[in-house]
Short mmCIF file of C-alpha atoms and ligand atoms in Angstrom, two decimals:
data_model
loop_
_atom_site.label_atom_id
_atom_site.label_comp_id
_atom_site.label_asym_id
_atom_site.label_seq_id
_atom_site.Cartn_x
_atom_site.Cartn_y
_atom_site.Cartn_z
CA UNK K 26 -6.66 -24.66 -3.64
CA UNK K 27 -8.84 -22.98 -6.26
CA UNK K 28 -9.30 -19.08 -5.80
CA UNK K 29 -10.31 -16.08 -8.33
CA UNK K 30 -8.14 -13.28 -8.56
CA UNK K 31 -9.77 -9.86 -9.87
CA UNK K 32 -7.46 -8.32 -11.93
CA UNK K 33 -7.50 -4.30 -12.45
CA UNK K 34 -4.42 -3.21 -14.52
CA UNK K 35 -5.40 0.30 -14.35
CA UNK K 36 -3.32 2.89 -16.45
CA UNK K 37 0.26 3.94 -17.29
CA UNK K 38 2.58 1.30 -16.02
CA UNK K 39 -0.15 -0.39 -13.99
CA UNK K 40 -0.43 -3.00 -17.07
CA UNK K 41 3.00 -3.82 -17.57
CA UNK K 42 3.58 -4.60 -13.77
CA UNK K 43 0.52 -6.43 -13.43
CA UNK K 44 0.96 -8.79 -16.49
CA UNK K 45 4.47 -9.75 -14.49
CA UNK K 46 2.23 -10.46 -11.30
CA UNK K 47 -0.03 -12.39 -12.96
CA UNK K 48 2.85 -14.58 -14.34
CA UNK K 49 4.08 -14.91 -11.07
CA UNK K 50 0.97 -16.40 -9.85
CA UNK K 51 0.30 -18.52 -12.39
CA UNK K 52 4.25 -19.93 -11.64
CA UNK K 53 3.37 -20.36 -8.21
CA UNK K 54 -0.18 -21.99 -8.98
CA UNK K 55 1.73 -24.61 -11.17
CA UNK K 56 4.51 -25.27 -8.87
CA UNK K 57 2.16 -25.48 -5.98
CA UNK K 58 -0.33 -27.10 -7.31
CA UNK K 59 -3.15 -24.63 -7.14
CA UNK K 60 -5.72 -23.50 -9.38
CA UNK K 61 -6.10 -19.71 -9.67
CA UNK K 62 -8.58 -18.35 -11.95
CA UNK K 63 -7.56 -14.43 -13.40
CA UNK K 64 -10.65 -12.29 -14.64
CA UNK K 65 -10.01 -8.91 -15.23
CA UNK K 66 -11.89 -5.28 -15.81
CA UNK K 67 -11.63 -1.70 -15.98
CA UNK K 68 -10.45 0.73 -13.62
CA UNK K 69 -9.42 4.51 -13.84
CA UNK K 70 -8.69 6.46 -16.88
CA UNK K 71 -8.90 3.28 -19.21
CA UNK K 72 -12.19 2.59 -17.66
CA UNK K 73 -12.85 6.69 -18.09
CA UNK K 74 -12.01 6.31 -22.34
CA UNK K 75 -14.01 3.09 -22.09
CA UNK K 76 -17.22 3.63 -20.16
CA UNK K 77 -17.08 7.40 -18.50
CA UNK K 78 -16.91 5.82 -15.34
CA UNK K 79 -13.72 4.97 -13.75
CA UNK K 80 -15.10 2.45 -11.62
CA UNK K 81 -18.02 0.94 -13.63
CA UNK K 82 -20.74 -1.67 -12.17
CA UNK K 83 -18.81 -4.53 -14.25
CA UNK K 84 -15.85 -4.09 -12.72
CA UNK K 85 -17.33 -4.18 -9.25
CA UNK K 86 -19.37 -7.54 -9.85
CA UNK K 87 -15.55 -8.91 -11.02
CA UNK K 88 -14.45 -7.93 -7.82
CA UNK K 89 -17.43 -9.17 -5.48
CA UNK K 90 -17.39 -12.40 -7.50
CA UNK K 91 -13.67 -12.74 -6.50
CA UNK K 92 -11.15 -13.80 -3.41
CA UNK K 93 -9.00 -11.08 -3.68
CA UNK K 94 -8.48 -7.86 -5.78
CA UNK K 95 -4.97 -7.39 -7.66
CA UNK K 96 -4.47 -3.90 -8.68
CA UNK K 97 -1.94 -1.81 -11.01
CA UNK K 98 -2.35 1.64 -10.60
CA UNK K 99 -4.46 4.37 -11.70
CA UNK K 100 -4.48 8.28 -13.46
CA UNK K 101 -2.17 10.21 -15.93
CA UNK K 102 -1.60 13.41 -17.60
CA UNK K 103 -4.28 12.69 -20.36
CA UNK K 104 -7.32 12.85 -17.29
CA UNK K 105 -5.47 14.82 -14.65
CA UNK K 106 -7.11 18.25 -16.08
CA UNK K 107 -7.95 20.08 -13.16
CA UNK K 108 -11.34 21.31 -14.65
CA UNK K 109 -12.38 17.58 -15.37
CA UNK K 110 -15.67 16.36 -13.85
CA UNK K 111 -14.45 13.06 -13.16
CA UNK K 112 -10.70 11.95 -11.90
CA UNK K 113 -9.35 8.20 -12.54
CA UNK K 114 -8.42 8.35 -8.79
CA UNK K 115 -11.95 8.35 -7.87
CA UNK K 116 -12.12 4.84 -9.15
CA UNK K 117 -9.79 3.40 -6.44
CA UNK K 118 -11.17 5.72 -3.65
CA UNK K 119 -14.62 4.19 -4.91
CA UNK K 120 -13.36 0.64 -4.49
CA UNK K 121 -12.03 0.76 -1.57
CA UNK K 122 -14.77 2.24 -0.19
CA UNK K 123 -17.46 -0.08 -1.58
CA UNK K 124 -15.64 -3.41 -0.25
CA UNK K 125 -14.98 -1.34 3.19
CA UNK K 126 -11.28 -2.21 2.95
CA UNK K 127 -10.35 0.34 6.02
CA UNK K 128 -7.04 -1.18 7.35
CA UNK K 129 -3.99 -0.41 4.41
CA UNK K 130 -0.79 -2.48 5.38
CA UNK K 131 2.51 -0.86 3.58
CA UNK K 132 5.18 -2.69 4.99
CA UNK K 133 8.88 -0.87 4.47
CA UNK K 134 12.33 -2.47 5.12
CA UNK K 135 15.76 -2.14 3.93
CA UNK K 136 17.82 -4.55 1.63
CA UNK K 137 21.61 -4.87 2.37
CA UNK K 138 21.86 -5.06 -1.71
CA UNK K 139 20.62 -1.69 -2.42
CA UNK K 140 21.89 -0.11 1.45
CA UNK K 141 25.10 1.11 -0.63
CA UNK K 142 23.58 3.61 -3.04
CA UNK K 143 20.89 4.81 -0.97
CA UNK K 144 20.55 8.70 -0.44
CA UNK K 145 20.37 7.79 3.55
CA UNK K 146 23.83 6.91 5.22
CA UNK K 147 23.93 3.36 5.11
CA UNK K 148 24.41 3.75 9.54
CA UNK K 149 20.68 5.14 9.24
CA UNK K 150 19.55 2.27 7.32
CA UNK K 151 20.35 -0.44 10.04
CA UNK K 152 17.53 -2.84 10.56
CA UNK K 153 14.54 -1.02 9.17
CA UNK K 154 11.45 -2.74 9.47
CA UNK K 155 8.06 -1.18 9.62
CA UNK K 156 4.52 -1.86 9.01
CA UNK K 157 2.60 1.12 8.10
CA UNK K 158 -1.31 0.83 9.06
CA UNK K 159 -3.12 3.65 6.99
CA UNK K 160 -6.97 4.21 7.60
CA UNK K 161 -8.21 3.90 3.90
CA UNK K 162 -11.85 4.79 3.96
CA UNK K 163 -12.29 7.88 6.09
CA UNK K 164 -10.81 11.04 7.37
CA UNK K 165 -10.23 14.14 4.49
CA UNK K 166 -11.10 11.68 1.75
CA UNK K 167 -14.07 11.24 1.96
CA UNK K 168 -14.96 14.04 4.88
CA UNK K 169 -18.00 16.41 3.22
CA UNK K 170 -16.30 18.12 0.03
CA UNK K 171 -17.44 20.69 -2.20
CA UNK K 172 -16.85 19.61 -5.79
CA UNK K 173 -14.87 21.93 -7.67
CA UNK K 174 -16.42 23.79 -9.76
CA UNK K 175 -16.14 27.21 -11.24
CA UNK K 176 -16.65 28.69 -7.83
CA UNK K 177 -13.81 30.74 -5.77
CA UNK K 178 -14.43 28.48 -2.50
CA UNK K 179 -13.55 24.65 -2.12
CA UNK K 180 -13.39 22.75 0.51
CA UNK K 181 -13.02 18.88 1.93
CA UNK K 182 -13.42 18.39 5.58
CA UNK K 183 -11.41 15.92 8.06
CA UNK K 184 -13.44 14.05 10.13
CA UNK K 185 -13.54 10.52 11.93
CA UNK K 186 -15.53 8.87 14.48
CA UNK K 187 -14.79 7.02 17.35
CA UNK K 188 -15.42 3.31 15.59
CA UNK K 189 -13.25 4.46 13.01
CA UNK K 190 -10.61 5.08 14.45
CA UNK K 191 -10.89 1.83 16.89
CA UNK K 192 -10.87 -0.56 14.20
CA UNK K 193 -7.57 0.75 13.28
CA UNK K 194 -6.14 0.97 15.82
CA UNK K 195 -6.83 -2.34 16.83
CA UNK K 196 -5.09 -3.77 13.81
CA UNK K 197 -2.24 -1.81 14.64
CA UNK K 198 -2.04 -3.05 17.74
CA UNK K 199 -3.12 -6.91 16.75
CA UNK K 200 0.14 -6.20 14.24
CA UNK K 201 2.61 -4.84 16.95
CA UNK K 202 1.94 -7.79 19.71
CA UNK K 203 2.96 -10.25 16.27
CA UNK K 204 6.07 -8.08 16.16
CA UNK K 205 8.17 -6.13 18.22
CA UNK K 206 5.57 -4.69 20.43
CA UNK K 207 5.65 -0.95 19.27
CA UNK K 208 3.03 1.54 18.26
CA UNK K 209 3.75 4.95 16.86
CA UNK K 210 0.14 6.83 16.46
CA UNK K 211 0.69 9.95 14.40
CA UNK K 212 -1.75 13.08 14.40
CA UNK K 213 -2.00 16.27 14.50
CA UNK K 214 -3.68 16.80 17.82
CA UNK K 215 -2.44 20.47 18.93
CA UNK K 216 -4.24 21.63 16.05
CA UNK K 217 -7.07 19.55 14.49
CA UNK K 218 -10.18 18.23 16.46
CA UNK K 219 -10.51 14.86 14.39
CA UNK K 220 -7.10 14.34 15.22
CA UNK K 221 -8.02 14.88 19.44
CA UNK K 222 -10.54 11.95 19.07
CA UNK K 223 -7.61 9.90 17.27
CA UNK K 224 -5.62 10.63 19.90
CA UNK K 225 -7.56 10.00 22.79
CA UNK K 226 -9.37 6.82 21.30
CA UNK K 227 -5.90 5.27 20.49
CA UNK K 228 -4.88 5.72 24.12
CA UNK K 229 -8.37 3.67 25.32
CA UNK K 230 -7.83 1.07 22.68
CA UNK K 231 -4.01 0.75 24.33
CA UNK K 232 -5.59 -0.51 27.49
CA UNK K 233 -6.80 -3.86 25.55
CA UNK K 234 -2.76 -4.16 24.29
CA UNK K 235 -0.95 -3.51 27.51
CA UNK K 236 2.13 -5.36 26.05
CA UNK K 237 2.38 -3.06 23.75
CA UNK K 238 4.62 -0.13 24.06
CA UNK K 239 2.51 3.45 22.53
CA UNK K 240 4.25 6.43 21.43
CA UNK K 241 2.51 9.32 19.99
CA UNK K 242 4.27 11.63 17.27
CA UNK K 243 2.38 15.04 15.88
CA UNK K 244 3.01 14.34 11.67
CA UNK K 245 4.75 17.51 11.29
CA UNK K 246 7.27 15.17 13.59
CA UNK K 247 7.11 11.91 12.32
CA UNK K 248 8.61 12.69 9.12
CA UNK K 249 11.87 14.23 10.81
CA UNK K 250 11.57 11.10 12.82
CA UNK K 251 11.02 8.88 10.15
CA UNK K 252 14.44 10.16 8.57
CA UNK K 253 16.49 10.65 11.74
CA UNK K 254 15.78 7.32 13.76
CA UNK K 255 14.09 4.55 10.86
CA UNK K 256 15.18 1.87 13.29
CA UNK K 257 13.40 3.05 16.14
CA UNK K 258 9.92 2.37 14.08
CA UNK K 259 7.83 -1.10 14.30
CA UNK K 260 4.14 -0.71 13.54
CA UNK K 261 3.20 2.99 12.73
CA UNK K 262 -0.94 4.05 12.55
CA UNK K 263 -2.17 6.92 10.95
CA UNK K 264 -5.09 8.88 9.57
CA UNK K 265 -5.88 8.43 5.72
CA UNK K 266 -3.84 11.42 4.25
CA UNK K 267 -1.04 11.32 6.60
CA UNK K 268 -0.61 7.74 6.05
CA UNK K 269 -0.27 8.47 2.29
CA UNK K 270 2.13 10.86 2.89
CA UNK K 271 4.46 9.64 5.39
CA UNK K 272 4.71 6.31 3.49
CA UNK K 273 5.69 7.98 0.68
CA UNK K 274 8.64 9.72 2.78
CA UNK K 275 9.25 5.81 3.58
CA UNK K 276 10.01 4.52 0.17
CA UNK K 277 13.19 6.43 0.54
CA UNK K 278 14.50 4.43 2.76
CA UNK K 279 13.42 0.98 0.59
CA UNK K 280 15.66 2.17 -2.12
CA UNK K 281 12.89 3.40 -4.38
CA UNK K 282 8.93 3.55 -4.48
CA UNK K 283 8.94 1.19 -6.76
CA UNK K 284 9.54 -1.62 -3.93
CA UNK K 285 6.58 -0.81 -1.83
CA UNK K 286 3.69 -2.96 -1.19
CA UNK K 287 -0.05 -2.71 -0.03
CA UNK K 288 -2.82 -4.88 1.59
CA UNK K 289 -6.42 -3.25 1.76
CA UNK K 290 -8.01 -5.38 4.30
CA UNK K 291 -11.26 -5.73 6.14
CA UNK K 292 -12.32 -7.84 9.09
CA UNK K 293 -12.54 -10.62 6.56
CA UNK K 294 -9.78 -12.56 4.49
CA UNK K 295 -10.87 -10.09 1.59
CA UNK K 296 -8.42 -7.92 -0.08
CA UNK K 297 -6.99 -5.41 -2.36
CA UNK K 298 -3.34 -5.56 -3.42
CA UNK K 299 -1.71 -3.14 -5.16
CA UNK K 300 2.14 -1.63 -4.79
CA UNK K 301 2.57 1.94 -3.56
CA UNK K 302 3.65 3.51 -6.85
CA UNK K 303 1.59 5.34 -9.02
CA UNK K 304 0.91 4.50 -12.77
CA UNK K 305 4.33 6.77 -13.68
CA UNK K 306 3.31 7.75 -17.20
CA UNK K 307 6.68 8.99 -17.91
CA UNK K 308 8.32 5.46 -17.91
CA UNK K 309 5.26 3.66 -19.16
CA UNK K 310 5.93 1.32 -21.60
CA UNK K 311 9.19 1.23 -22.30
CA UNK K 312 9.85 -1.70 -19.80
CA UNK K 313 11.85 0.26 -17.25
CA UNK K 314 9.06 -0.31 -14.12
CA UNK K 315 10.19 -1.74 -11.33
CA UNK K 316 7.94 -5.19 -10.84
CA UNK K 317 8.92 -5.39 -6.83
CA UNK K 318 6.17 -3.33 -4.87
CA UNK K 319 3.63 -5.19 -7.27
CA UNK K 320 4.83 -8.98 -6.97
CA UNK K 321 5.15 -8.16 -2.96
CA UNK K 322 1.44 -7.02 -3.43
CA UNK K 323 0.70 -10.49 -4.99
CA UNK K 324 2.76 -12.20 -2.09
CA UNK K 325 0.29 -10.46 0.31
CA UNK K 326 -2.34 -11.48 -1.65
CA UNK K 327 -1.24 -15.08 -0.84
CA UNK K 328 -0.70 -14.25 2.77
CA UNK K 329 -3.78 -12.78 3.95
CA UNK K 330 -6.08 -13.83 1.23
CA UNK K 331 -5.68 -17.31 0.70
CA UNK K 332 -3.28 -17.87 3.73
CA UNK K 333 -0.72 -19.12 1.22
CA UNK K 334 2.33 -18.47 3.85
CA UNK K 335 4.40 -20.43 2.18
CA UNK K 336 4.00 -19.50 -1.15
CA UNK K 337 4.01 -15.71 -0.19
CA UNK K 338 7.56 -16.66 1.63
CA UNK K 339 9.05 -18.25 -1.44
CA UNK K 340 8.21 -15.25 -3.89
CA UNK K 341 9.73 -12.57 -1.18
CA UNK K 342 12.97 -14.79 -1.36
CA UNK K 343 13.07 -15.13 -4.15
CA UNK K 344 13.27 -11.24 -4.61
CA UNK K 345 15.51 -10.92 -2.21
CA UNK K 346 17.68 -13.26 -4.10
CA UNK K 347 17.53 -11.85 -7.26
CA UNK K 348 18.56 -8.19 -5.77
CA UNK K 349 21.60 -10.61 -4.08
CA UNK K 350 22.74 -11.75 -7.65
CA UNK K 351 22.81 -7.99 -8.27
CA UNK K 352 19.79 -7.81 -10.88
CA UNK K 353 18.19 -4.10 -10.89
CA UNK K 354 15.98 -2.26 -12.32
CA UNK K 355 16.47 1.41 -13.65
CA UNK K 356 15.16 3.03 -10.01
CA UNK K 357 17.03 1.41 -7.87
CA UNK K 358 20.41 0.90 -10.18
CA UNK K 359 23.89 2.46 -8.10
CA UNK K 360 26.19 4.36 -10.14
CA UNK K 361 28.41 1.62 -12.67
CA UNK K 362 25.29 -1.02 -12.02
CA UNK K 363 23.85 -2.03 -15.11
CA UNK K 364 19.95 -1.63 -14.88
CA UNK K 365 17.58 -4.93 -15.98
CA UNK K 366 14.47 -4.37 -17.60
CA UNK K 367 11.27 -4.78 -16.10
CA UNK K 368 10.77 -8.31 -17.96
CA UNK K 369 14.70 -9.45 -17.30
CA UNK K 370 13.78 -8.59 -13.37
CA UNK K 371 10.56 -10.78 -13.77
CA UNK K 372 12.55 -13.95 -15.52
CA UNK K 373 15.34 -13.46 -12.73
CA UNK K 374 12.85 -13.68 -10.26
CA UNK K 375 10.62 -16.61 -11.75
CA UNK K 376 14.24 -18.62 -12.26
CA UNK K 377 14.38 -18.28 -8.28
CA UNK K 378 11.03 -19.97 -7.19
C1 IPM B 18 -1.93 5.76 -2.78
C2 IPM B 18 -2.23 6.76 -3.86
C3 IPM B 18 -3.72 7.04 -3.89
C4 IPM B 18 -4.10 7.67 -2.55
C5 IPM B 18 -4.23 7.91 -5.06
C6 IPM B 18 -3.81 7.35 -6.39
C7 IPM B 18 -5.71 8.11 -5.00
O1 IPM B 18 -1.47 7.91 -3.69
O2 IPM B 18 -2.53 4.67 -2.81
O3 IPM B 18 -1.11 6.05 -1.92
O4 IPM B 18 -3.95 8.87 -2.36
O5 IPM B 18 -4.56 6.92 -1.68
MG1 MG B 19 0.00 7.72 -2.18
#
């Protein structure tokens, strides 16, 4: 098939990881006999340097004109002054919001390789597999704000509406009847009225999903949960900033954020893919990143975008059988392993197509 990929390196070690990805899809093009075309722009605080906008009108015809959106990541100490009128994060939030991409898969699971250094007890660690479903273009992101400013008052507000919050939740559950039948809804309910209508909307969208077992957890909870019982967990929906958080807190149990990946999906086969971590401007550069959250990203990509099952398959087994053969990177490296750069990982990987 023929399909163009946007490409958005972003900043800090967005660049390096993405240039692996890319790679990696132009392997699997060749071996598959595809034809994927690459066209890339600015986003964040390269786009900030280049244009003053980090999400400029060029970049978003590159990414209308595309299938699918591959991203790196975005931000760094040289924009993050507080007093600055204009964050590279505001680039992503923009872009997600523009294409409407309000469903954000992060799948987390374990690997036997890396169970043995992990800060959990390996016990813990038994069969973890969960989907997270973060809602990606609402709630306290983009609730009314008031910029800051030099005033002594600031203030974002949590909100969400009914349809919202059903179009979420229906993922979720469309996700849990493909798996093992479980929801966990997380909220804050004895506290926050946007998080009452979550609540009670999930529960009416549960009557379409009767197979599906619900369970509600307040966040202050789930991330006790989320440490004390990892197994228990199939599909897990929350709010915007909650789901940022708590899959965070789930990275841990992956061995490192560094393995994490994302889909931002809409009711279409249109996505964004980008892996968990941030742009990590301390390790930029110097060939230390860990490539896994981003190449799962690009095995999404395949999945849901282009319905490339196959192909997706064959680059997650590949992973998995390079952390078999023992390769690591410096995150996720046990005491007396010998870490692999970021471009050694890459070649191990591309070896095991
Ligand atoms: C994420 C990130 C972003 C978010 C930042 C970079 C805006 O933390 O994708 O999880 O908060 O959504
Ligand atoms: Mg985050």
């Amino acid at each position: 098939m023929k399909a163009t990929i946007a490409v958005l390196p972003g900043d800090g070690i967005g660049p390096e990881v993405v240039g692996q990805a890319t790679d990696l899809l132009a392997h699997i093009a060749e071996k598959y006999g595809h034809e994927f075309t690459f066209v890339e722009g600015v986003i964040g605080g390269i786009a900030i340097d280049d244009t003053g906008d980090p999400l400029p009108p060029e970049t978003v015809q590159i990414c209308e004109a595309a299938d699918a959106i591959l991203l790196g990541a975005v931000g760094g100490p040289k924009w993050s002054d507080p007093t600055a009128s204009v964050q590279p994060e505001r680039g992503l939030l923009e872009l997600r919001q523009h294409f409407g991409l309000f469903a954000n898969l992060r799948p987390v699971k374990t690997y036997p390789a890396l169970v043995e250094h992990a800060p959990l007890r390996a016990e813990l660690l038994e069969n973890v597999d969960i989907l997270f479903v973060r809602e990606l273009v609402s709630g306290i992101y983009f609730g009314a704000r008031q910029e800051q400013g030099d005033g002594d008052e600031s203030h974002d507000t949590m909100s969400y509406s009914r349809g919202e919050v059903e179009q979420v939740a229906n993922v979720a559950f469309r996700a849990a009847q493909g798996r093992r039948k479980k929801l966990c809804s997380v909220d804050k309910a004895n506290v926050l009225a946007s998080m009452r209508l979550w609540r009670r909307t999930v529960v009416e969208v549960h009557e379409e999903y009767e197979d599906v077992e619900l369970e509600h957890l307040l966040v202050d909870a789930a991330t006790m949960h989320l440490l004390t019982r990892p197994g228990s967990f199939d599909v897990i929906v929350a709010g915007n900033m909650f789901g940022d958080i708590l899959s965070d807190e789930a990275s841990v149990l992956a061995g490192s954020l560094g393995m994490l990946p994302s889909a931002s999906l809409r009711a279409d086969h249109f996505g964004l893919y980008e892996p968990v971590h941030g742009s990590a401007p301390d390790i930029a550069g110097q060939g230390l990143a860990n490539p896994i959250g981003m190449f799962l990203s690009a095995a999404m990509l395949l999945r849901y975008s282009l319905q490339l099952e196959a192909e997706a398959q064959a680059i997650e087994s590949a992973i998995d059988a390079a952390l078999e053969a023992g390769l690591r990177t410096a995150d996720i490296a046990g005491a007396g392993e010998t870490p692999v750069s970021t471009s050694e990982f890459t070649a191990a990987v591309l070896s095991r197509l």
